[in-house]
Structure formats: structure tokens, C-alpha cells
Amino acid sequence: MERLQKVMAHAGIASRRKAEQMILDGKVRVNGKTVKELGVKVTPSDKIEVEGVQMEKERKVYFLLYKPRGVISAVSDDKNRKVVTDFFPNVEERIYPVGRLDYDTSGLLLLTNDGEFANSLTHPKFEIDKTYVARLKGIPTKEDLQKLERGIKLEDGMTAPAKVKLLSADTKAAKAIVQITIHEGRNRQVRRMFEAIGFPVQKLSREQFAFLTLHSLNAGESRELSPHEVKQLRVLADTGKRR
Ligand code: URA
């Protein structure tokens, strides 16, 4: 539910102030009834007419961003730090991130103004795979990594089985690079999983979300998803629903 004047402003009718005046002037109808007061809230299914013309809904848009480290996965920040929507200065639609990456995590993040799409991709029951690459302090053994593959107890419960692969190990520097795929999305989950087996994460990047990769993007760059990719993601979420 959003205020009528805000919805009008986002649809490009007029500024919020002007939209308020149009409401007071009796120029706006909601579901066939003229609205003359300012407190009215509407849902996406309400039919809004302005001066007798039905308002067009905001078009749905879908973006993939290579989020750099040091950026908040939000649309605004009270401490004025950089937020992910700062990378879309020319996008008029009210996009927001699908789930989140930590401030100090880089990698693949989707943004959209399609609430249903965002919900279906973030809900754990849809089991969308997300692949991360972590640089660890220390070198875990096969047995250490098997604990994550089986599922490990964190303070908010057991994790689901993960796919884990040691990509490289530097014995001199005592560091390892490990790839991990999970389908849950708890707060700081990957960092907490490695912490739980005694190998703190020094650097973390999300390399893949479902079938999407960062291919050919640099940190801070983004691209629009193709209609086919959007459809494929919907199909994946629907398949998850039926499991
Ligand atoms: N797991 C983490 O620990 N951090 C992220 O940003 C994402 C997953």
C-alpha cells in the first residue's frame, strides 16, 4: 500500500506536491471514485485515473550489478555511505536489491522493482543456488570442508548441505581460496560457516546466482537482464516451490 500522490509521482504524472494538488482539485479517481483527500493509499491492483485517463503502471525492470566492496545493499543509508542504487543514476523506476550482500562482500546482486519476483528469489523454500568464492585465513582439510558439505550447526540452526571445493592453497601465506554453493540466505551465512570450522573469511565475493554470472562485468558495472533470463529465473523459483 502506498500513498496515492507517491504512486502518481513515480508513474511520472507530476511531482508529489503537484499530484497532491491534483487530488485536492478532484482530478483523480480510484476505482471509479473521485478522491479528494490526501491520506488515501492504493495497491498495485487499484485502477487510478487522472483527468479521465487511466494511469500506466511503472514498467518492471531487472538489473544485474557487480557490487563492489564497501557498498550497502539498500536504497539509502542514514550514514550517507554508498548504496547499490547509486550505480543506477539514470533509472527512473524504484529499484531495490533482491536480498543482500554484506557491506564488505562484492559480487553479483540483482535489483528490480518487481516485488513478487524479488520475494520468490529470496525465499529459502525456492532454493536458488548462490556460489561464493572466499579467501580464508588458514588452509582447511578435506574433513573440515566435509563438515560444511554435510551441514553445520550455527547459532540460528543447522545449515543445509553445501557444495564446497578447494580452488587453491598457499601454504607459505597460510591462505586458501574456496568455492562454496548454498541455497539459503541467512545473515552473514558464508562467513559464519567458515568461522564455525575455524577458518575466518578475509575476502568474499558472490560469483553466481542461479545460472547468472558476473561474466564480462567489472566491479561497479551492471547490465539489464534479458526477458529470457527473467523468465528462466521465474521458472526456477516455480520449480523450487513444487519441491
Ligand atoms: N554470506 C555472507 O557471509 N555474506 C554475504 O554477503 C553473503 C553471504
Coordinates of N, CA and C and ligand atoms in Angstrom, one line a residue:
M1 N 0.8 -1.2 0.0 CA 0.0 0.0 0.0 C 0.9 1.3 0.0
E2 N 0.6 2.1 -0.9 CA 1.4 3.4 -1.0 C 0.5 4.6 -1.2
R3 N 1.0 5.7 -0.7 CA 0.1 6.9 -0.9 C -0.1 7.2 -2.3
L4 N -1.3 7.6 -2.6 CA -1.7 7.9 -4.0 C -0.8 8.9 -4.7
Q5 N -0.4 10.0 -4.0 CA 0.4 11.0 -4.6 C 1.8 10.5 -5.0
K6 N 2.3 9.5 -4.1 CA 3.6 9.0 -4.3 C 3.5 8.1 -5.6
V7 N 2.5 7.3 -5.7 CA 2.3 6.4 -6.8 C 2.2 7.2 -8.1
M8 N 1.5 8.3 -8.0 CA 1.3 9.2 -9.2 C 2.7 9.8 -9.6
A9 N 3.4 10.2 -8.6 CA 4.7 10.8 -8.9 C 5.7 9.8 -9.6
H10 N 5.7 8.6 -9.0 CA 6.5 7.5 -9.6 C 6.1 7.1 -11.0
A11 N 4.8 7.3 -11.3 CA 4.4 6.9 -12.6 C 4.7 8.1 -13.6
G12 N 5.3 9.2 -13.1 CA 5.7 10.3 -14.0 C 4.5 11.3 -14.3
I13 N 3.5 11.2 -13.5 CA 2.3 12.2 -13.7 C 2.8 13.6 -13.4
A14 N 3.3 13.8 -12.2 CA 3.7 15.1 -11.7 C 4.5 14.9 -10.5
S15 N 5.1 16.0 -10.0 CA 5.8 15.9 -8.7 C 4.8 15.5 -7.6
R16 N 5.3 15.1 -6.5 CA 4.4 14.7 -5.4 C 3.5 15.9 -5.0
R17 N 4.1 17.1 -4.9 CA 3.3 18.3 -4.5 C 2.2 18.6 -5.5
K18 N 2.6 18.5 -6.8 CA 1.6 18.8 -7.8 C 0.5 17.7 -7.8
A19 N 1.0 16.5 -7.6 CA 0.0 15.3 -7.5 C -1.0 15.6 -6.4
E20 N -0.5 16.1 -5.3 CA -1.4 16.4 -4.1 C -2.5 17.4 -4.5
Q21 N -2.0 18.4 -5.3 CA -2.9 19.5 -5.7 C -4.0 18.9 -6.6
M22 N -3.5 18.0 -7.5 CA -4.5 17.4 -8.5 C -5.5 16.6 -7.7
I23 N -5.1 15.9 -6.6 CA -6.1 15.2 -5.8 C -7.1 16.1 -5.2
L24 N -6.5 17.2 -4.6 CA -7.4 18.2 -3.9 C -8.4 18.8 -4.9
D25 N -7.9 19.0 -6.1 CA -8.8 19.6 -7.2 C -9.8 18.6 -7.8
G26 N -9.8 17.4 -7.2 CA -10.8 16.4 -7.7 C -10.5 15.8 -9.1
K27 N -9.2 15.8 -9.5 CA -8.9 15.3 -10.8 C -8.5 13.9 -10.9
V28 N -8.5 13.2 -9.7 CA -8.1 11.8 -9.6 C -9.2 10.9 -9.1
R29 N -9.3 9.8 -9.8 CA -10.3 8.8 -9.4 C -9.6 7.5 -9.1
V30 N -10.0 6.8 -8.0 CA -9.5 5.5 -7.7 C -10.7 4.5 -7.8
N31 N -10.5 3.5 -8.6 CA -11.6 2.5 -8.9 C -13.0 3.2 -9.1
G32 N -12.9 4.2 -9.9 CA -14.1 4.9 -10.4 C -14.6 6.0 -9.4
K33 N -14.0 6.1 -8.3 CA -14.5 7.1 -7.3 C -13.5 8.3 -7.2
T34 N -14.0 9.5 -7.2 CA -13.1 10.7 -7.1 C -12.6 10.7 -5.6
V35 N -11.3 10.9 -5.5 CA -10.7 11.0 -4.2 C -10.3 12.5 -4.0
K36 N -10.7 13.1 -2.9 CA -10.4 14.5 -2.7 C -9.5 14.7 -1.4
E37 N -9.2 13.7 -0.7 CA -8.4 13.9 0.5 C -7.0 13.2 0.2
L38 N -6.0 13.6 1.1 CA -4.6 13.2 0.8 C -4.1 11.9 1.4
G39 N -4.9 11.4 2.4 CA -4.4 10.2 3.1 C -4.5 8.9 2.4
V40 N -5.2 8.9 1.2 CA -5.6 7.6 0.6 C -4.4 6.8 0.1
K41 N -4.4 5.5 0.4 CA -3.3 4.6 0.0 C -3.9 3.6 -1.1
V42 N -3.0 3.2 -2.0 CA -3.5 2.3 -3.1 C -2.6 1.1 -3.2
T43 N -3.1 0.1 -3.8 CA -2.3 -1.1 -4.1 C -2.1 -1.2 -5.6
P44 N -1.2 -2.1 -6.0 CA -1.0 -2.1 -7.5 C -2.2 -2.5 -8.3
S45 N -3.2 -3.2 -7.6 CA -4.4 -3.6 -8.4 C -5.4 -2.5 -8.5
D46 N -5.3 -1.4 -7.8 CA -6.3 -0.3 -7.9 C -6.1 0.4 -9.2
K47 N -7.3 0.8 -9.8 CA -7.3 1.5 -11.1 C -7.3 3.0 -10.8
I48 N -6.3 3.6 -11.2 CA -6.2 5.1 -11.0 C -6.4 5.9 -12.3
E49 N -7.3 6.8 -12.2 CA -7.5 7.7 -13.4 C -7.1 9.1 -13.1
V50 N -6.4 9.8 -14.0 CA -6.0 11.2 -13.7 C -6.6 12.0 -14.9
E51 N -7.5 12.9 -14.6 CA -8.2 13.7 -15.5 C -8.8 12.8 -16.6
G52 N -9.4 11.7 -16.1 CA -10.2 10.8 -17.0 C -9.3 9.8 -17.8
V53 N -8.0 9.9 -17.6 CA -7.1 8.9 -18.3 C -6.5 7.9 -17.4
Q54 N -6.6 6.6 -17.7 CA -6.1 5.6 -16.8 C -4.5 5.7 -16.7
M55 N -4.0 5.7 -15.5 CA -2.6 5.8 -15.3 C -1.9 4.5 -15.7
E56 N -0.7 4.7 -16.4 CA 0.1 3.5 -16.8 C 0.9 3.1 -15.5
K57 N 1.0 1.7 -15.3 CA 1.8 1.2 -14.2 C 3.3 1.4 -14.6
E58 N 4.1 1.5 -13.5 CA 5.6 1.5 -13.7 C 6.0 0.2 -14.4
R59 N 6.9 0.4 -15.4 CA 7.3 -0.9 -16.1 C 8.2 -1.6 -15.2
K60 N 8.2 -2.9 -15.3 CA 9.1 -3.8 -14.4 C 10.5 -3.8 -15.1
V61 N 11.5 -3.6 -14.3 CA 12.9 -3.7 -14.8 C 13.7 -4.6 -13.9
Y62 N 14.8 -5.2 -14.5 CA 15.6 -6.2 -13.8 C 17.0 -5.9 -14.2
F63 N 17.9 -5.8 -13.2 CA 19.3 -5.5 -13.4 C 20.2 -6.5 -12.6
L64 N 21.4 -6.7 -13.2 CA 22.4 -7.4 -12.5 C 23.6 -6.5 -12.3
L65 N 24.0 -6.3 -11.0 CA 25.1 -5.4 -10.7 C 26.2 -6.2 -10.1
Y66 N 27.4 -5.8 -10.5 CA 28.6 -6.3 -9.9 C 28.9 -5.4 -8.7
K67 N 28.4 -5.7 -7.6 CA 28.6 -4.8 -6.4 C 30.0 -4.8 -5.9
P68 N 30.6 -3.6 -5.8 CA 32.0 -3.6 -5.3 C 31.9 -3.7 -3.7
R69 N 33.0 -4.0 -3.1 CA 33.1 -4.0 -1.7 C 32.9 -2.5 -1.2
G70 N 32.4 -2.4 0.0 CA 32.2 -1.0 0.6 C 31.0 -0.3 0.1
V71 N 30.0 -1.1 -0.2 CA 28.7 -0.5 -0.7 C 27.6 -1.2 0.1
I72 N 26.6 -0.5 0.5 CA 25.4 -1.0 1.2 C 24.4 -1.6 0.3
S73 N 23.9 -2.8 0.6 CA 22.8 -3.3 -0.2 C 21.4 -2.7 0.2
A74 N 21.2 -1.5 -0.1 CA 20.0 -0.8 0.3 C 19.8 0.4 -0.7
V75 N 18.6 1.1 -0.6 CA 18.4 2.2 -1.5 C 18.8 3.5 -0.8
S76 N 19.0 3.5 0.5 CA 19.5 4.7 1.1 C 20.3 4.3 2.4
D77 N 21.0 5.3 2.9 CA 21.8 5.0 4.1 C 21.9 6.2 5.0
D78 N 21.5 6.0 6.3 CA 21.5 7.2 7.2 C 22.9 7.8 7.5
K79 N 23.9 7.0 7.2 CA 25.3 7.5 7.4 C 25.9 8.0 6.1
N80 N 25.0 8.1 5.1 CA 25.5 8.6 3.8 C 26.5 7.8 3.1
R81 N 26.6 6.5 3.4 CA 27.6 5.6 2.7 C 27.0 5.3 1.3
K82 N 27.8 4.8 0.4 CA 27.4 4.5 -1.0 C 26.4 3.3 -0.9
V83 N 25.3 3.4 -1.7 CA 24.4 2.3 -1.7 C 24.3 1.8 -3.1
V84 N 23.7 0.6 -3.3 CA 23.7 -0.1 -4.6 C 23.0 0.7 -5.7
T85 N 21.9 1.4 -5.2 CA 21.1 2.2 -6.3 C 21.9 3.4 -6.8
D86 N 23.0 3.8 -6.1 CA 23.8 4.9 -6.6 C 24.5 4.5 -8.0
F87 N 24.5 3.2 -8.3 CA 25.1 2.7 -9.6 C 24.1 2.8 -10.7
F88 N 22.9 3.3 -10.4 CA 21.8 3.4 -11.5 C 21.2 4.8 -11.5
P89 N 22.1 5.8 -11.8 CA 21.6 7.2 -11.7 C 20.5 7.5 -12.7
N90 N 20.5 6.8 -13.8 CA 19.5 7.1 -14.9 C 18.3 6.3 -14.9
V91 N 18.2 5.4 -13.9 CA 17.0 4.5 -13.9 C 15.9 5.2 -13.0
E92 N 14.8 5.5 -13.7 CA 13.7 6.3 -13.0 C 12.9 5.3 -12.1
E93 N 12.8 4.1 -12.4 CA 12.0 3.1 -11.7 C 12.6 3.0 -10.3
R94 N 11.7 2.6 -9.3 CA 12.2 2.5 -7.9 C 12.7 1.1 -7.7
I95 N 13.9 0.9 -8.1 CA 14.5 -0.5 -8.0 C 15.1 -0.6 -6.6
Y96 N 15.2 -1.9 -6.1 CA 15.8 -2.2 -4.9 C 16.5 -3.6 -5.0
P97 N 17.4 -3.9 -4.1 CA 18.2 -5.1 -4.2 C 17.3 -6.4 -3.9
V98 N 17.6 -7.4 -4.6 CA 16.9 -8.7 -4.3 C 17.8 -9.4 -3.3
G99 N 17.4 -9.4 -2.0 CA 18.3 -10.0 -1.0 C 19.4 -9.0 -0.7
R100 N 20.5 -9.4 -0.1 CA 21.6 -8.5 0.1 C 22.9 -9.2 0.2
L101 N 23.9 -8.4 -0.1 CA 25.3 -8.8 0.2 C 25.9 -7.9 1.2
D102 N 26.7 -8.4 2.1 CA 27.3 -7.6 3.2 C 28.1 -6.4 2.6
Y103 N 28.2 -5.4 3.4 CA 29.0 -4.2 3.0 C 30.3 -4.5 2.4
D104 N 31.0 -5.5 3.1 CA 32.4 -5.9 2.7 C 32.4 -7.1 1.7
T105 N 31.3 -7.5 1.2 CA 31.2 -8.6 0.2 C 31.0 -7.9 -1.2
S106 N 31.7 -8.4 -2.2 CA 31.5 -8.0 -3.5 C 30.7 -9.0 -4.3
G107 N 30.3 -8.7 -5.5 CA 29.8 -9.7 -6.4 C 28.4 -9.5 -6.9
L108 N 27.8 -10.6 -7.3 CA 26.5 -10.5 -8.1 C 25.3 -10.2 -7.3
L109 N 24.6 -9.1 -7.6 CA 23.4 -8.7 -6.9 C 22.4 -8.3 -8.0
L110 N 21.1 -8.8 -7.8 CA 20.1 -8.4 -8.7 C 19.3 -7.2 -8.1
L111 N 18.8 -6.4 -8.9 CA 17.9 -5.3 -8.5 C 16.7 -5.2 -9.4
T112 N 15.6 -4.9 -8.8 CA 14.3 -4.9 -9.6 C 13.3 -4.0 -8.9
N113 N 12.2 -3.7 -9.6 CA 11.1 -3.0 -8.9 C 9.9 -4.0 -8.9
D114 N 10.2 -5.3 -9.1 CA 9.1 -6.3 -9.2 C 9.1 -7.1 -7.9
G115 N 8.2 -6.7 -7.0 CA 8.2 -7.3 -5.6 C 8.0 -8.8 -5.6
E116 N 7.1 -9.3 -6.5 CA 6.8 -10.7 -6.4 C 8.0 -11.5 -6.9
F117 N 8.7 -11.0 -7.9 CA 9.9 -11.6 -8.4 C 11.0 -11.7 -7.3
A118 N 11.2 -10.5 -6.7 CA 12.2 -10.4 -5.6 C 11.9 -11.4 -4.5
N119 N 10.6 -11.5 -4.1 CA 10.2 -12.4 -3.0 C 10.5 -13.8 -3.4
S120 N 10.1 -14.2 -4.6 CA 10.3 -15.6 -5.0 C 11.7 -16.0 -5.1
L121 N 12.6 -15.1 -5.4 CA 14.0 -15.4 -5.5 C 14.7 -15.4 -4.1
T122 N 14.2 -14.7 -3.1 CA 14.9 -14.6 -1.9 C 14.3 -15.6 -0.8
H123 N 13.1 -16.1 -1.1 CA 12.6 -17.0 -0.1 C 13.3 -18.4 -0.1
P124 N 13.8 -18.8 1.1 CA 14.6 -20.0 1.2 C 13.9 -21.3 0.6
K125 N 12.6 -21.3 0.6 CA 12.0 -22.5 0.1 C 12.1 -22.7 -1.4
F126 N 12.5 -21.6 -2.1 CA 12.7 -21.7 -3.6 C 14.1 -22.3 -3.9
E127 N 15.0 -22.3 -2.9 CA 16.3 -23.0 -3.1 C 17.1 -22.6 -4.3
I128 N 17.3 -21.3 -4.5 CA 18.1 -20.8 -5.6 C 19.6 -20.9 -5.2
D129 N 20.4 -21.6 -6.0 CA 21.8 -21.7 -5.7 C 22.6 -20.4 -5.8
K130 N 23.4 -20.1 -4.8 CA 24.3 -19.0 -4.9 C 25.7 -19.5 -4.6
T131 N 26.6 -19.1 -5.5 CA 28.0 -19.6 -5.4 C 28.9 -18.4 -5.0
Y132 N 29.7 -18.6 -4.0 CA 30.7 -17.6 -3.5 C 32.1 -18.1 -3.6
V133 N 33.0 -17.2 -3.7 CA 34.4 -17.6 -3.6 C 35.0 -16.8 -2.4
A134 N 35.6 -17.6 -1.5 CA 36.1 -17.0 -0.2 C 37.6 -17.2 -0.1
R135 N 38.3 -16.1 0.3 CA 39.7 -16.3 0.7 C 39.7 -16.5 2.2
L136 N 40.3 -17.6 2.6 CA 40.3 -18.0 4.0 C 41.7 -17.8 4.7
K137 N 41.6 -17.4 5.9 CA 42.9 -17.4 6.7 C 43.1 -18.9 7.2
G138 N 44.2 -19.5 6.7 CA 44.4 -20.9 7.0 C 44.0 -21.8 5.9
I139 N 44.4 -23.0 6.0 CA 44.1 -24.0 4.9 C 43.2 -25.1 5.4
P140 N 42.0 -25.2 5.1 CA 41.1 -26.3 5.6 C 41.5 -27.6 5.0
T141 N 41.3 -28.7 5.7 CA 41.5 -30.1 5.2 C 40.2 -30.5 4.5
K142 N 40.2 -31.6 3.8 CA 39.1 -32.2 3.2 C 38.0 -32.4 4.3
E143 N 38.4 -32.9 5.4 CA 37.5 -33.2 6.5 C 36.8 -32.0 7.0
D144 N 37.6 -30.9 7.1 CA 37.0 -29.6 7.5 C 35.9 -29.2 6.6
L145 N 36.2 -29.3 5.3 CA 35.2 -28.9 4.3 C 34.0 -29.8 4.2
Q146 N 34.2 -31.1 4.5 CA 33.1 -32.0 4.5 C 32.1 -31.6 5.6
K147 N 32.5 -31.0 6.6 CA 31.6 -30.6 7.7 C 30.5 -29.6 7.1
L148 N 31.0 -28.7 6.2 CA 30.1 -27.8 5.5 C 29.3 -28.5 4.5
E149 N 29.8 -29.5 3.9 CA 29.1 -30.2 2.9 C 27.9 -31.0 3.5
R150 N 28.1 -31.4 4.7 CA 27.0 -32.1 5.4 C 26.0 -31.2 6.0
G151 N 26.5 -30.0 6.4 CA 25.6 -29.0 7.1 C 26.2 -28.9 8.5
I152 N 26.3 -27.6 9.0 CA 26.9 -27.3 10.2 C 26.0 -26.5 11.1
K153 N 26.2 -26.7 12.4 CA 25.4 -26.0 13.4 C 25.8 -24.6 13.6
L154 N 25.0 -23.6 13.3 CA 25.3 -22.2 13.6 C 24.3 -21.8 14.7
E155 N 24.5 -20.6 15.2 CA 23.6 -20.2 16.4 C 22.1 -20.2 16.0
D156 N 21.8 -20.0 14.7 CA 20.4 -20.0 14.2 C 20.0 -21.3 13.6
G157 N 20.8 -22.4 13.9 CA 20.4 -23.7 13.5 C 21.3 -24.3 12.5
M158 N 21.0 -25.5 12.1 CA 21.8 -26.3 11.1 C 21.7 -25.6 9.7
T159 N 22.8 -25.6 9.0 CA 22.8 -25.2 7.6 C 22.4 -26.4 6.7
A160 N 21.9 -26.1 5.6 CA 21.6 -27.2 4.6 C 22.9 -27.6 4.0
P161 N 23.0 -28.8 3.5 CA 24.2 -29.3 2.8 C 24.7 -28.3 1.8
A162 N 26.0 -28.0 1.7 CA 26.6 -27.1 0.7 C 27.5 -27.8 -0.2
K163 N 27.7 -27.2 -1.4 CA 28.8 -27.8 -2.3 C 30.0 -27.0 -2.0
V164 N 31.1 -27.7 -1.8 CA 32.4 -26.9 -1.4 C 33.6 -27.5 -2.2
K165 N 34.4 -26.6 -2.7 CA 35.6 -27.0 -3.5 C 36.8 -26.1 -3.1
L166 N 37.9 -26.8 -2.8 CA 39.1 -26.0 -2.5 C 39.7 -25.6 -3.9
L167 N 39.8 -24.3 -4.2 CA 40.3 -23.9 -5.5 C 41.8 -23.8 -5.5
S168 N 42.4 -23.3 -4.4 CA 43.9 -23.2 -4.3 C 44.3 -23.0 -2.9
A169 N 45.5 -23.3 -2.6 CA 46.0 -23.2 -1.2 C 47.5 -22.7 -1.3
D170 N 47.7 -21.7 -0.5 CA 49.1 -21.1 -0.5 C 49.7 -21.4 0.9
T171 N 50.5 -22.4 1.0 CA 51.0 -22.9 2.3 C 51.9 -21.8 2.9
K172 N 52.7 -21.1 2.1 CA 53.6 -20.1 2.7 C 52.8 -19.0 3.4
A173 N 51.8 -18.5 2.7 CA 51.0 -17.4 3.2 C 49.9 -17.9 4.2
A174 N 49.7 -19.2 4.2 CA 48.6 -19.9 5.0 C 47.3 -19.3 4.7
K175 N 47.0 -19.3 3.4 CA 45.7 -18.8 2.9 C 45.1 -19.8 1.9
A176 N 43.8 -19.9 1.8 CA 43.2 -20.8 0.8 C 42.0 -20.1 0.1
I177 N 41.8 -20.5 -1.1 CA 40.6 -20.0 -1.9 C 39.6 -21.1 -2.0
V178 N 38.4 -20.9 -1.5 CA 37.4 -22.0 -1.5 C 36.1 -21.5 -2.2
Q179 N 35.6 -22.4 -3.0 CA 34.3 -22.0 -3.6 C 33.2 -22.8 -2.9
I180 N 32.1 -22.1 -2.6 CA 31.0 -22.7 -1.8 C 29.7 -22.3 -2.4
T181 N 28.8 -23.3 -2.6 CA 27.5 -23.0 -3.1 C 26.4 -23.4 -2.1
I182 N 25.6 -22.4 -1.8 CA 24.5 -22.6 -0.8 C 23.2 -22.1 -1.4
H183 N 22.1 -22.6 -0.8 CA 20.8 -22.0 -1.4 C 20.0 -21.3 -0.3
E184 N 20.6 -21.2 0.9 CA 20.0 -20.4 1.9 C 20.5 -19.0 1.9
G185 N 20.0 -18.1 2.7 CA 20.5 -16.7 2.6 C 20.4 -16.1 4.0
R186 N 20.9 -16.8 5.0 CA 20.9 -16.2 6.3 C 22.0 -15.1 6.4
N187 N 21.8 -14.2 7.4 CA 22.7 -13.1 7.6 C 24.1 -13.6 7.8
R188 N 25.0 -13.1 7.0 CA 26.5 -13.4 7.0 C 26.7 -14.9 7.1
Q189 N 25.9 -15.6 6.3 CA 25.9 -17.1 6.5 C 27.3 -17.7 6.1
V190 N 27.8 -17.3 4.9 CA 29.1 -17.9 4.4 C 30.2 -17.6 5.4
R191 N 30.3 -16.4 5.8 CA 31.3 -16.0 6.8 C 31.2 -16.8 8.1
R192 N 29.9 -17.0 8.6 CA 29.7 -17.8 9.8 C 30.0 -19.2 9.6
M193 N 29.7 -19.8 8.4 CA 30.0 -21.2 8.2 C 31.5 -21.5 8.3
F194 N 32.3 -20.6 7.6 CA 33.8 -20.8 7.7 C 34.3 -20.6 9.1
E195 N 33.8 -19.6 9.7 CA 34.2 -19.3 11.1 C 34.0 -20.5 12.0
A196 N 32.8 -21.2 11.7 CA 32.4 -22.3 12.5 C 33.4 -23.5 12.4
I197 N 34.1 -23.6 11.3 CA 35.1 -24.7 11.2 C 36.6 -24.1 11.4
G198 N 36.6 -22.9 11.9 CA 37.9 -22.3 12.3 C 38.7 -21.6 11.3
F199 N 38.1 -21.2 10.2 CA 38.8 -20.5 9.1 C 38.1 -19.2 8.7
P200 N 38.5 -18.1 9.3 CA 37.8 -16.9 9.1 C 38.0 -16.4 7.6
V201 N 36.9 -15.8 7.1 CA 36.9 -15.3 5.7 C 37.6 -13.9 5.7
Q202 N 38.6 -13.8 4.8 CA 39.2 -12.5 4.7 C 38.6 -11.7 3.5
K203 N 38.1 -12.4 2.6 CA 37.6 -11.7 1.4 C 36.5 -12.6 0.8
L204 N 35.3 -12.0 0.4 CA 34.2 -12.8 -0.1 C 33.6 -12.2 -1.3
S205 N 33.3 -13.0 -2.3 CA 32.7 -12.5 -3.5 C 31.6 -13.5 -4.0
R206 N 30.4 -13.0 -4.4 CA 29.4 -13.9 -4.9 C 29.6 -13.9 -6.4
E207 N 29.9 -15.1 -6.9 CA 30.3 -15.3 -8.4 C 29.1 -15.7 -9.2
Q208 N 28.1 -16.3 -8.6 CA 27.0 -16.8 -9.4 C 25.7 -16.8 -8.6
F209 N 24.6 -16.5 -9.2 CA 23.2 -16.5 -8.7 C 22.4 -17.3 -9.6
A210 N 22.0 -18.5 -9.2 CA 21.3 -19.4 -10.2 C 22.3 -19.7 -11.4
F211 N 21.8 -19.4 -12.6 CA 22.7 -19.6 -13.8 C 23.4 -18.3 -14.2
L212 N 23.2 -17.2 -13.4 CA 23.8 -15.9 -13.8 C 25.2 -15.8 -13.2
T213 N 26.1 -15.2 -14.0 CA 27.4 -15.0 -13.6 C 27.8 -13.5 -13.8
L214 N 29.0 -13.2 -13.3 CA 29.5 -11.8 -13.5 C 30.2 -11.6 -14.8
H215 N 30.1 -12.6 -15.7 CA 30.8 -12.6 -17.0 C 30.8 -11.2 -17.6
S216 N 32.1 -10.8 -17.9 CA 32.4 -9.5 -18.7 C 32.1 -8.2 -17.9
L217 N 31.7 -8.3 -16.7 CA 31.4 -7.1 -15.9 C 32.6 -6.8 -15.0
N218 N 32.9 -5.5 -14.8 CA 33.9 -5.1 -13.7 C 33.1 -4.6 -12.5
A219 N 33.8 -4.5 -11.4 CA 33.1 -4.1 -10.2 C 32.5 -2.7 -10.5
G220 N 31.2 -2.5 -10.1 CA 30.5 -1.2 -10.3 C 29.7 -1.2 -11.6
E221 N 29.9 -2.2 -12.4 CA 29.2 -2.2 -13.7 C 27.9 -3.0 -13.6
S222 N 27.0 -2.8 -14.4 CA 25.7 -3.5 -14.4 C 25.2 -3.7 -15.8
R223 N 24.2 -4.6 -15.9 CA 23.5 -4.8 -17.2 C 22.1 -5.2 -16.9
E224 N 21.2 -4.9 -17.9 CA 19.8 -5.3 -17.7 C 19.7 -6.8 -18.0
L225 N 18.8 -7.5 -17.3 CA 18.6 -8.9 -17.6 C 17.8 -9.0 -18.9
S226 N 18.0 -10.0 -19.7 CA 17.2 -10.2 -20.9 C 15.8 -10.8 -20.4
P227 N 14.7 -10.6 -21.2 CA 13.4 -11.1 -20.9 C 13.5 -12.6 -20.7
H228 N 14.4 -13.3 -21.5 CA 14.5 -14.7 -21.3 C 15.1 -15.1 -20.0
E229 N 16.2 -14.4 -19.5 CA 16.8 -14.6 -18.2 C 15.7 -14.5 -17.1
V230 N 14.9 -13.4 -17.2 CA 13.9 -13.2 -16.2 C 12.9 -14.4 -16.2
K231 N 12.6 -14.8 -17.4 CA 11.6 -16.0 -17.4 C 12.3 -17.2 -16.8
Q232 N 13.5 -17.4 -17.2 CA 14.2 -18.6 -16.6 C 14.3 -18.6 -15.1
L233 N 14.5 -17.4 -14.5 CA 14.6 -17.3 -13.1 C 13.2 -17.6 -12.5
R234 N 12.1 -17.1 -13.1 CA 10.8 -17.4 -12.7 C 10.5 -18.9 -12.7
V235 N 10.9 -19.5 -13.7 CA 10.7 -21.0 -13.9 C 11.5 -21.7 -12.7
L236 N 12.7 -21.3 -12.5 CA 13.5 -21.9 -11.4 C 12.8 -21.7 -10.0
A237 N 12.3 -20.5 -9.8 CA 11.6 -20.3 -8.5 C 10.3 -21.1 -8.4
D238 N 9.6 -21.3 -9.5 CA 8.4 -22.1 -9.6 C 8.7 -23.6 -9.3
T239 N 9.9 -24.0 -9.9 CA 10.3 -25.4 -9.7 C 10.6 -25.6 -8.2
G240 N 11.3 -24.7 -7.6 CA 11.6 -24.7 -6.2 C 10.3 -24.9 -5.3
K241 N 9.3 -24.1 -5.7 CA 8.0 -24.1 -5.0 C 7.4 -25.5 -4.9
R242 N 7.6 -26.2 -6.0 CA 6.9 -27.6 -6.1 C 7.7 -28.7 -5.4
R243 N 9.0 -28.4 -5.0 CA 9.8 -29.4 -4.4 C 9.3 -29.8 -3.0
Ligands
URA1 N1 27.3 -14.8 3.1 C1 28.0 -13.9 3.8 O1 28.6 -14.2 4.8 N2 28.0 -12.6 3.3 C2 27.3 -12.2 2.2 O2 27.4 -11.1 1.8 C3 26.6 -13.2 1.5 C4 26.6 -14.5 2.0

